[in-house]
PDB file of C-alpha atoms in Angstrom:
ATOM      1  CA  UNK Q   1      18.113  12.032   5.693  1.00 43.00           C
ATOM      2  CA  UNK Q   2      18.337  14.166   8.786  1.00 40.00           C
ATOM      3  CA  UNK Q   3      16.858  14.568  12.198  1.00 40.00           C
ATOM      4  CA  UNK Q   4      13.408  15.727  13.161  1.00 39.00           C
ATOM      5  CA  UNK Q   5      13.339  19.531  13.272  1.00 36.00           C
ATOM      6  CA  UNK Q   6      11.252  22.026  15.224  1.00 33.00           C
ATOM      7  CA  UNK Q   7      10.070  25.158  13.422  1.00 36.00           C
ATOM      8  CA  UNK Q   8       7.408  27.700  14.029  1.00 33.00           C
ATOM      9  CA  UNK Q   9       6.632  30.264  11.387  1.00 36.00           C
ATOM     10  CA  UNK Q  10       3.881  32.715  11.922  1.00 34.00           C
ATOM     11  CA  UNK Q  11       2.391  35.525   9.863  1.00 35.00           C
ATOM     12  CA  UNK Q  12      -0.737  37.668  10.227  1.00 32.00           C
ATOM     13  CA  UNK Q  13      -3.034  34.896   8.796  1.00 33.00           C
ATOM     14  CA  UNK Q  14      -0.971  31.756   8.582  1.00 38.00           C
ATOM     15  CA  UNK Q  15       1.341  29.578  10.586  1.00 45.00           C
ATOM     16  CA  UNK Q  16       3.420  26.478  10.102  1.00 51.00           C
ATOM     17  CA  UNK Q  17       5.027  24.553  13.008  1.00 53.00           C
ATOM     18  CA  UNK Q  18       7.095  21.550  12.913  1.00 53.00           C
ATOM     19  CA  UNK Q  19       6.178  19.095  15.705  1.00 54.00           C
ATOM     20  CA  UNK Q  20       9.510  18.171  17.541  1.00 46.00           C
ATOM     21  CA  UNK Q  21      10.339  14.922  18.945  1.00 41.00           C
ATOM     22  CA  UNK Q  22       6.641  18.537  11.511  1.00 36.00           C
ATOM     23  CA  UNK Q  23      -1.307  23.593 -12.086  1.00 32.00           C
ATOM     24  CA  UNK Q  24      -0.828  26.949 -10.384  1.00 28.00           C
ATOM     25  CA  UNK Q  25      -3.769  28.269  -8.368  1.00 25.00           C
ATOM     26  CA  UNK Q  26      -5.685  31.248  -9.584  1.00 27.00           C
ATOM     27  CA  UNK Q  27      -8.921  31.259  -7.520  1.00 30.00           C
ATOM     28  CA  UNK Q  28      -8.963  33.311  -4.325  1.00 30.00           C
ATOM     29  CA  UNK Q  29     -11.120  33.191  -1.241  1.00 36.00           C
ATOM     30  CA  UNK Q  30     -11.877  36.236   0.926  1.00 38.00           C
ATOM     31  CA  UNK Q  31     -10.858  35.816   4.525  1.00 42.00           C
ATOM     32  CA  UNK Q  32     -12.374  38.135   7.170  1.00 44.00           C
ATOM     33  CA  UNK Q  33      -9.623  39.746   9.284  1.00 57.00           C
ATOM     34  CA  UNK Q  34      -9.214  37.738  12.533  1.00 64.00           C
ATOM     35  CA  UNK Q  35     -10.693  34.566  11.075  1.00 74.00           C
ATOM     36  CA  UNK Q  36      -8.769  31.609  12.622  1.00 89.00           C
ATOM     37  CA  UNK Q  37      -6.649  29.561  10.191  1.00 96.00           C
ATOM     38  CA  UNK Q  38      -7.559  25.967   9.171  1.00 97.00           C
ATOM     39  CA  UNK Q  39      -5.521  23.455  11.045  1.00 97.00           C
ATOM     40  CA  UNK Q  40      -3.523  21.009   8.894  1.00 98.00           C
ATOM     41  CA  UNK Q  41      -1.249  18.190  10.002  1.00 98.00           C
ATOM     42  CA  UNK Q  42       1.553  16.843   7.751  1.00 98.00           C
ATOM     43  CA  UNK Q  43       3.200  13.437   8.224  1.00 98.00           C
ATOM     44  CA  UNK Q  44       6.252  12.812   6.209  1.00 98.00           C
ATOM     45  CA  UNK Q  45      10.051  12.033   5.854  1.00 97.00           C
ATOM     46  CA  UNK Q  46      13.116  13.936   4.716  1.00 95.00           C
ATOM     47  CA  UNK Q  47      11.223  15.157   1.553  1.00 95.00           C
ATOM     48  CA  UNK Q  48       9.388  17.329   3.965  1.00 97.00           C
ATOM     49  CA  UNK Q  49      11.888  17.599   6.942  1.00 94.00           C
ATOM     50  CA  UNK Q  50      14.492  19.078   4.608  1.00 91.00           C
ATOM     51  CA  UNK Q  51      18.232  18.113   4.411  1.00 93.00           C
ATOM     52  CA  UNK Q  52      21.575  19.865   4.035  1.00 93.00           C
ATOM     53  CA  UNK Q  53      20.754  19.851   0.286  1.00 95.00           C
ATOM     54  CA  UNK Q  54      17.828  22.090   0.740  1.00 91.00           C
ATOM     55  CA  UNK Q  55      14.315  22.609   2.241  1.00 94.00           C
ATOM     56  CA  UNK Q  56      15.259  23.596   5.710  1.00 94.00           C
ATOM     57  CA  UNK Q  57      13.377  26.036   7.767  1.00 94.00           C
ATOM     58  CA  UNK Q  58      11.541  28.663   5.734  1.00 95.00           C
ATOM     59  CA  UNK Q  59      12.665  26.989   2.507  1.00 96.00           C
ATOM     60  CA  UNK Q  60      10.655  23.736   3.179  1.00 97.00           C
ATOM     61  CA  UNK Q  61       7.734  23.126   1.005  1.00 98.00           C
ATOM     62  CA  UNK Q  62       5.403  23.163   3.965  1.00 97.00           C
ATOM     63  CA  UNK Q  63       6.541  26.782   4.814  1.00 96.00           C
ATOM     64  CA  UNK Q  64       6.284  27.979   1.232  1.00 98.00           C
ATOM     65  CA  UNK Q  65       3.009  26.251   0.733  1.00 98.00           C
ATOM     66  CA  UNK Q  66       1.727  28.136   3.855  1.00 97.00           C
ATOM     67  CA  UNK Q  67       2.784  31.392   2.195  1.00 97.00           C
ATOM     68  CA  UNK Q  68       1.051  30.476  -1.072  1.00 97.00           C
ATOM     69  CA  UNK Q  69      -2.228  29.612   0.708  1.00 97.00           C
ATOM     70  CA  UNK Q  70      -1.996  32.906   2.711  1.00 95.00           C
ATOM     71  CA  UNK Q  71      -1.586  34.753  -0.525  1.00 95.00           C
ATOM     72  CA  UNK Q  72      -4.742  33.003  -1.885  1.00 95.00           C
ATOM     73  CA  UNK Q  73      -6.774  33.955   1.212  1.00 93.00           C
ATOM     74  CA  UNK Q  74      -6.598  30.413   2.716  1.00 95.00           C
ATOM     75  CA  UNK Q  75      -4.701  30.786   6.009  1.00 95.00           C
ATOM     76  CA  UNK Q  76      -3.514  27.497   7.673  1.00 97.00           C
ATOM     77  CA  UNK Q  77      -1.851  26.516  10.890  1.00 96.00           C
ATOM     78  CA  UNK Q  78       0.200  23.386  10.068  1.00 96.00           C
ATOM     79  CA  UNK Q  79       1.762  20.992  12.590  1.00 97.00           C
ATOM     80  CA  UNK Q  80       4.493  19.173  10.596  1.00 97.00           C
ATOM     81  CA  UNK Q  81       5.942  15.799  11.846  1.00 98.00           C
ATOM     82  CA  UNK Q  82       8.574  14.701   9.536  1.00 97.00           C
ATOM     83  CA  UNK Q  83      11.497  12.369  10.270  1.00 97.00           C
ATOM     84  CA  UNK Q  84      14.433  11.416   8.036  1.00 96.00           C
ATOM     85  CA  UNK Q  85      14.418   7.780   6.935  1.00 97.00           C
ATOM     86  CA  UNK Q  86      10.972   7.230   8.295  1.00 98.00           C
ATOM     87  CA  UNK Q  87       8.169   5.431   6.511  1.00 99.00           C
ATOM     88  CA  UNK Q  88       4.960   3.611   7.351  1.00 99.00           C
ATOM     89  CA  UNK Q  89       7.020   0.568   8.327  1.00 99.00           C
ATOM     90  CA  UNK Q  90      10.715   1.577   8.453  1.00 99.00           C
ATOM     91  CA  UNK Q  91      11.751   3.566  11.454  1.00 98.00           C
ATOM     92  CA  UNK Q  92      13.412   6.934  10.984  1.00 97.00           C
ATOM     93  CA  UNK Q  93      16.491   8.644  12.486  1.00 96.00           C
ATOM     94  CA  UNK Q  94      14.843   8.917  15.809  1.00 97.00           C
ATOM     95  CA  UNK Q  95      12.872   5.582  15.782  1.00 98.00           C
ATOM     96  CA  UNK Q  96       9.592   6.926  14.551  1.00 98.00           C
ATOM     97  CA  UNK Q  97       7.261   5.553  11.959  1.00 99.00           C
ATOM     98  CA  UNK Q  98       4.316   7.406  10.286  1.00 99.00           C
ATOM     99  CA  UNK Q  99       1.950   6.048  12.971  1.00 99.00           C
ATOM    100  CA  UNK Q 100       4.078   7.590  15.698  1.00 98.00           C
ATOM    101  CA  UNK Q 101       4.277  10.865  13.810  1.00 98.00           C
ATOM    102  CA  UNK Q 102       0.510  10.806  13.295  1.00 99.00           C
ATOM    103  CA  UNK Q 103      -0.011  10.480  17.059  1.00 98.00           C
ATOM    104  CA  UNK Q 104       2.392  13.391  17.553  1.00 97.00           C
ATOM    105  CA  UNK Q 105       0.984  15.924  15.048  1.00 98.00           C
ATOM    106  CA  UNK Q 106      -2.750  15.356  14.579  1.00 98.00           C
ATOM    107  CA  UNK Q 107      -5.126  17.284  16.699  1.00 98.00           C
ATOM    108  CA  UNK Q 108      -8.886  16.825  17.086  1.00 99.00           C
ATOM    109  CA  UNK Q 109      -9.606  20.155  15.459  1.00 98.00           C
ATOM    110  CA  UNK Q 110      -7.612  19.445  12.327  1.00 98.00           C
ATOM    111  CA  UNK Q 111      -9.471  20.126   9.045  1.00 98.00           C
ATOM    112  CA  UNK Q 112      -6.864  18.103   7.008  1.00 99.00           C
ATOM    113  CA  UNK Q 113      -4.235  15.533   7.557  1.00 99.00           C
ATOM    114  CA  UNK Q 114      -1.539  15.072   4.764  1.00 99.00           C
ATOM    115  CA  UNK Q 115       0.624  11.992   4.427  1.00 99.00           C
ATOM    116  CA  UNK Q 116       3.556  12.239   2.052  1.00 99.00           C
ATOM    117  CA  UNK Q 117       5.833   9.287   1.164  1.00 96.00           C
ATOM    118  CA  UNK Q 118       7.607   7.172   1.633  1.00 97.00           C
ATOM    119  CA  UNK Q 119      10.307   5.672  -0.511  1.00 97.00           C
ATOM    120  CA  UNK Q 120      11.930   4.598   2.709  1.00 98.00           C
ATOM    121  CA  UNK Q 121       9.642   1.572   2.808  1.00 99.00           C
ATOM    122  CA  UNK Q 122      11.330  -0.180  -0.078  1.00 98.00           C
ATOM    123  CA  UNK Q 123      11.783  -3.836   0.562  1.00 96.00           C
ATOM    124  CA  UNK Q 124       9.306  -4.214   3.356  1.00 98.00           C
ATOM    125  CA  UNK Q 125       6.614  -6.822   3.479  1.00 99.00           C
ATOM    126  CA  UNK Q 126       3.698  -5.406   1.362  1.00 99.00           C
ATOM    127  CA  UNK Q 127       1.090  -6.939   3.782  1.00 99.00           C
ATOM    128  CA  UNK Q 128       2.882  -5.277   6.628  1.00 99.00           C
ATOM    129  CA  UNK Q 129       3.058  -1.990   4.736  1.00 99.00           C
ATOM    130  CA  UNK Q 130      -0.712  -2.213   3.981  1.00 99.00           C
ATOM    131  CA  UNK Q 131      -1.569  -2.874   7.590  1.00 99.00           C
ATOM    132  CA  UNK Q 132       0.648  -0.050   8.844  1.00 99.00           C
ATOM    133  CA  UNK Q 133      -0.736   2.453   6.434  1.00 99.00           C
ATOM    134  CA  UNK Q 134      -4.284   1.444   7.468  1.00 99.00           C
ATOM    135  CA  UNK Q 135      -3.329   2.018  11.176  1.00 99.00           C
ATOM    136  CA  UNK Q 136      -1.866   5.429  10.449  1.00 99.00           C
ATOM    137  CA  UNK Q 137      -4.894   6.530   8.556  1.00 99.00           C
ATOM    138  CA  UNK Q 138      -7.306   5.119  11.190  1.00 99.00           C
ATOM    139  CA  UNK Q 139      -5.304   6.920  13.880  1.00 99.00           C
ATOM    140  CA  UNK Q 140      -5.837  10.174  11.996  1.00 99.00           C
ATOM    141  CA  UNK Q 141      -9.470   9.491  11.718  1.00 98.00           C
ATOM    142  CA  UNK Q 142      -9.864   8.598  15.341  1.00 99.00           C
ATOM    143  CA  UNK Q 143      -8.045  11.737  16.587  1.00 99.00           C
ATOM    144  CA  UNK Q 144      -9.600  14.121  14.057  1.00 99.00           C
ATOM    145  CA  UNK Q 145     -12.907  12.610  12.934  1.00 98.00           C
ATOM    146  CA  UNK Q 146     -13.859  15.796  11.063  1.00 98.00           C
ATOM    147  CA  UNK Q 147     -10.640  15.989   8.957  1.00 99.00           C
ATOM    148  CA  UNK Q 148     -10.176  15.029   5.386  1.00 99.00           C
ATOM    149  CA  UNK Q 149      -7.112  12.843   4.449  1.00 99.00           C
ATOM    150  CA  UNK Q 150      -4.713  13.722   1.682  1.00 99.00           C
ATOM    151  CA  UNK Q 151      -2.397  10.895   0.897  1.00 99.00           C
ATOM    152  CA  UNK Q 152       0.550  11.603  -1.438  1.00 99.00           C
ATOM    153  CA  UNK Q 153       2.514   8.596  -2.624  1.00 99.00           C
ATOM    154  CA  UNK Q 154       6.282   8.483  -3.000  1.00 98.00           C
ATOM    155  CA  UNK Q 155       7.824  10.579  -5.789  1.00 97.00           C
ATOM    156  CA  UNK Q 156      10.694   9.280  -7.893  1.00 97.00           C
ATOM    157  CA  UNK Q 157      13.265  11.590  -9.644  1.00 94.00           C
ATOM    158  CA  UNK Q 158      13.406   9.640 -12.914  1.00 94.00           C
ATOM    159  CA  UNK Q 159      10.983   7.933 -15.285  1.00 95.00           C
ATOM    160  CA  UNK Q 160      12.753   4.540 -14.490  1.00 97.00           C
ATOM    161  CA  UNK Q 161      10.804   3.750 -11.366  1.00 98.00           C
ATOM    162  CA  UNK Q 162      11.923   0.625  -9.325  1.00 98.00           C
ATOM    163  CA  UNK Q 163       9.221  -1.957  -8.930  1.00 98.00           C
ATOM    164  CA  UNK Q 164       9.409  -1.750  -5.093  1.00 98.00           C
ATOM    165  CA  UNK Q 165       8.396   1.939  -5.379  1.00 98.00           C
ATOM    166  CA  UNK Q 166       5.483   1.069  -7.640  1.00 99.00           C
ATOM    167  CA  UNK Q 167       4.340  -1.527  -5.155  1.00 99.00           C
ATOM    168  CA  UNK Q 168       4.471   1.051  -2.381  1.00 99.00           C
ATOM    169  CA  UNK Q 169       2.480   3.478  -4.608  1.00 99.00           C
ATOM    170  CA  UNK Q 170      -0.123   0.724  -5.187  1.00 99.00           C
ATOM    171  CA  UNK Q 171      -0.549  -0.286  -1.598  1.00 99.00           C
ATOM    172  CA  UNK Q 172      -0.884   3.297  -0.417  1.00 99.00           C
ATOM    173  CA  UNK Q 173      -3.402   4.047  -3.159  1.00 99.00           C
ATOM    174  CA  UNK Q 174      -5.464   1.077  -2.207  1.00 99.00           C
ATOM    175  CA  UNK Q 175      -5.441   1.947   1.553  1.00 99.00           C
ATOM    176  CA  UNK Q 176      -6.170   5.608   0.810  1.00 99.00           C
ATOM    177  CA  UNK Q 177      -9.234   4.567  -1.073  1.00 99.00           C
ATOM    178  CA  UNK Q 178     -10.433   2.289   1.662  1.00 99.00           C
ATOM    179  CA  UNK Q 179      -9.978   5.185   4.080  1.00 99.00           C
ATOM    180  CA  UNK Q 180     -11.832   7.652   1.981  1.00 98.00           C
ATOM    181  CA  UNK Q 181      -8.784   9.711   1.398  1.00 99.00           C
ATOM    182  CA  UNK Q 182      -7.750  11.724  -1.658  1.00 99.00           C
ATOM    183  CA  UNK Q 183      -4.871   9.938  -3.315  1.00 99.00           C
ATOM    184  CA  UNK Q 184      -2.192  11.831  -5.189  1.00 99.00           C
ATOM    185  CA  UNK Q 185       0.355   9.870  -7.458  1.00 99.00           C
ATOM    186  CA  UNK Q 186       3.486  11.725  -8.049  1.00 98.00           C
ATOM    187  CA  UNK Q 187       4.769   8.909 -10.284  1.00 98.00           C
ATOM    188  CA  UNK Q 188       1.874   9.035 -12.560  1.00 98.00           C
ATOM    189  CA  UNK Q 189       2.125  12.814 -12.635  1.00 98.00           C
ATOM    190  CA  UNK Q 190       5.860  12.654 -13.270  1.00 98.00           C
ATOM    191  CA  UNK Q 191       6.666  15.268 -10.689  1.00 97.00           C
ATOM    192  CA  UNK Q 192      10.406  15.250 -10.898  1.00 95.00           C
ATOM    193  CA  UNK Q 193      10.897  13.535 -14.248  1.00 96.00           C
ATOM    194  CA  UNK Q 194      13.187  15.443 -16.559  1.00 95.00           C
ATOM    195  CA  UNK Q 195      13.825  17.983 -13.792  1.00 95.00           C
ATOM    196  CA  UNK Q 196      17.376  17.181 -12.565  1.00 94.00           C
ATOM    197  CA  UNK Q 197      17.696  20.911 -11.447  1.00 95.00           C
ATOM    198  CA  UNK Q 198      15.361  20.203  -8.636  1.00 97.00           C
ATOM    199  CA  UNK Q 199      17.187  17.210  -7.148  1.00 96.00           C
ATOM    200  CA  UNK Q 200      20.427  17.353  -5.228  1.00 96.00           C
ATOM    201  CA  UNK Q 201      23.677  15.710  -6.267  1.00 94.00           C
ATOM    202  CA  UNK Q 202      22.806  12.654  -4.125  1.00 93.00           C
ATOM    203  CA  UNK Q 203      20.132  11.849  -6.702  1.00 90.00           C
ATOM    204  CA  UNK Q 204      17.380  11.672  -4.051  1.00 94.00           C
ATOM    205  CA  UNK Q 205      16.498  14.854  -2.129  1.00 94.00           C
ATOM    206  CA  UNK Q 206      14.995  18.062  -3.464  1.00 97.00           C
ATOM    207  CA  UNK Q 207      16.967  21.273  -3.375  1.00 97.00           C
ATOM    208  CA  UNK Q 208      15.540  24.631  -2.246  1.00 98.00           C
ATOM    209  CA  UNK Q 209      14.305  24.914  -5.844  1.00 98.00           C
ATOM    210  CA  UNK Q 210      12.759  21.436  -5.542  1.00 98.00           C
ATOM    211  CA  UNK Q 211      10.939  22.479  -2.305  1.00 98.00           C
ATOM    212  CA  UNK Q 212       9.515  25.477  -4.003  1.00 98.00           C
ATOM    213  CA  UNK Q 213       8.383  23.221  -6.890  1.00 98.00           C
ATOM    214  CA  UNK Q 214       6.781  20.805  -4.242  1.00 98.00           C
ATOM    215  CA  UNK Q 215       4.936  23.803  -2.683  1.00 98.00           C
ATOM    216  CA  UNK Q 216       3.517  24.746  -5.962  1.00 98.00           C
ATOM    217  CA  UNK Q 217       2.228  21.251  -6.523  1.00 99.00           C
ATOM    218  CA  UNK Q 218       0.958  20.503  -3.112  1.00 99.00           C
ATOM    219  CA  UNK Q 219      -0.513  23.870  -1.928  1.00 99.00           C
ATOM    220  CA  UNK Q 220      -3.467  23.747  -4.483  1.00 98.00           C
ATOM    221  CA  UNK Q 221      -4.188  20.171  -3.461  1.00 99.00           C
ATOM    222  CA  UNK Q 222      -4.344  21.339   0.235  1.00 98.00           C
ATOM    223  CA  UNK Q 223      -6.620  24.169  -0.655  1.00 98.00           C
ATOM    224  CA  UNK Q 224      -8.989  21.970  -2.565  1.00 98.00           C
ATOM    225  CA  UNK Q 225      -9.419  19.805   0.461  1.00 98.00           C
ATOM    226  CA  UNK Q 226     -10.158  22.591   2.926  1.00 97.00           C
ATOM    227  CA  UNK Q 227     -13.687  23.700   3.726  1.00 91.00           C
ATOM    228  CA  UNK Q 228     -14.852  26.747   1.883  1.00 81.00           C
ATOM    229  CA  UNK Q 229     -15.520  29.756   4.196  1.00 67.00           C
TER     230      UNK Q 229
END
């Protein structure tokens, strides 16, 4: 897992920026020319940050999801705070946990805050994980009281999921429910199961194709959480 990156991608109606030390859809919405994009914050780890195996810069799932949403008439401006090896409890390559990344990325005018991960919290005390997830979600609520929360649990590349990952999933699902967030369970949905072509040779990180796949899964979830205009 690599360092926190900084990226700004802009197009006519959508933008994705990485905050530095950040079923296929068919329905479309008309967006008036000049309409400001919805603000979205994304808090995550190297599954979003990208690695040497794939997903860096414009190949990241966040950048590709932005392009998908723009094509559907749903422009967004996303602040992405993602740090390799980071989790809700475990500190990443630059010492951040998800609470730190939340403080860095979330803005008062955000319409949606997305949390994605993290398998990096394997082995931590579950009560501590529960408390730190609560704090991250509460921070997002306090900073952006009008925003919806979308919490995506940790994915796993095979059907043989370690008990520690299932425990992380269960804790996050519980805290997401308590926070009034929408919870997505990649394990139950078998996101990467039987798709070794989407995972790098390290057996962990998604390739460029894997990031494209993630964009196809997550962009419709983002769209469904944004207000109708």
